[in-house]
Amino acid sequence: MAPFKGGGNPKRTNDTTHLHYRASFPSIPQAPPTPPSSAPSSVAPFPEEDDTPDLVRHYFNLDTNLKELYGRWSAADRNFEKKAPKFTGVRILRQDAWEALVGFICSSNNNIARISQMVEKLCNHYGPLIGHVGSQPFHDLPSPSALTDPKVESHLRQLGFGYRARYIHQTAVMIAEERPMGWLESLRNPENPLIGRKISSAGVMEAGGRVGYREAHEHLLELQGVGPKVADCVCLMGLGWGEAVPVDTHVWQIAQRDYKFGKGRHKSLTKATYDAVGDHFRSLWGKEAGWAHSVLFTADLRAFSERLKAKVEIKEESVVKMEDGAEVEVKRTLKVEEIVAPPVKREAEDEEGVMQIEASARAQRAKRRRWD
């Protein structure tokens, strides 16, 4: 995750009920005194209001009612109803579009650790310095124009990006030099605008998604290193199109196992099958199908499922029933199963400056996928 723009640099942890963060702001510079005044040095004004809570709520999509969404998806899909209760709290990030695009280009045939390292290298080598937390510098993600120099590709290869170096460089050139300014943001869902922008209608939901989503997906496919899966990831997490359903081999396995794909003309993951899987999920879950699909994706990952343990409690209770006009006491045994997450390890930190934002239980981040 690149640092938040326009606010502090938050340090985040979470437990089963809250998202905790501490925001670090740049030190306030002191302006030199104006001669010949003998008054103390003037200090640059500090913002009257801290917008970090708004940024955190927006980025982590905390204002969406997950209980309502899960209820709607469960009512439409018995498989979701069966698996989702163990994975409440999965949310789709509202990432910057360029950040999402670069991150998912890096994700091709990659793992989470290496993707994170690549994004950090991009920031450190090409991004502007935001500030320091202690002695550690923090850099923003570089803009497309910062990656257009012909030497960028070879340098990124030296940094370990492999063939992705060419994709990042060429895509940066296309956006910075071959597309009008603001082109990438123009593909955004108007119902999920940037923070502080006005919400407007995105049109009618159709089988293949709204017109704006389909157009955004097609435009993203014009970029280097962007296939259908990466385009859908960017649409979903960077441009706010909730009906985007990224289908990789893992999701394809879920579709075969739980939704009877893999037979007839959908035996393999072709473009037609890719579209059919997305359309099926959209027919089940509507314009937030990509979010619902991410819940099932998370539930199917061993790294997540093994973190949850079932606590089984056997209870006996007595119930009075009427039989042949007489009261009869009947004892029955109840098996109560509760899904329990292990305690979250908190880093030692000062309590000062730590704020809490209430989130739904178990605010787990949906794990970023590996895309071909």
Tab-separated table of N, CA and C in Angstrom, residues 6 33 112 117-118 214 324 351 368:
chain	number	residue	atom	x	y	z
A	6	GLY	N	-2.260	13.325	1.063
A	6	GLY	CA	-3.009	14.413	1.660
A	6	GLY	C	-3.153	14.286	3.162
A	33	PRO	N	12.365	34.495	11.384
A	33	PRO	CA	11.745	35.762	11.779
A	33	PRO	C	11.934	36.817	10.707
A	112	ILE	N	2.791	-12.571	-2.881
A	112	ILE	CA	2.513	-11.348	-2.148
A	112	ILE	C	3.787	-10.650	-1.691
A	117	GLN	N	7.573	-6.034	-2.338
A	117	GLN	CA	8.946	-5.567	-2.502
A	117	GLN	C	9.090	-4.726	-3.764
A	118	MET	N	8.451	-5.151	-4.853
A	118	MET	CA	8.539	-4.404	-6.104
A	118	MET	C	7.905	-3.027	-5.979
A	214	ARG	N	-17.864	-2.193	-18.588
A	214	ARG	CA	-17.395	-2.904	-19.777
A	214	ARG	C	-16.443	-2.041	-20.599
A	324	ASP	N	-51.045	-35.324	25.542
A	324	ASP	CA	-52.308	-35.863	26.058
A	324	ASP	C	-52.858	-35.036	27.211
A	351	GLU	N	0.058	4.568	23.510
A	351	GLU	CA	-1.370	4.706	23.307
A	351	GLU	C	-1.721	6.073	22.748
A	368	ARG	N	-4.482	-10.316	-1.651
A	368	ARG	CA	-4.330	-10.079	-3.094
A	368	ARG	C	-4.006	-11.363	-3.811
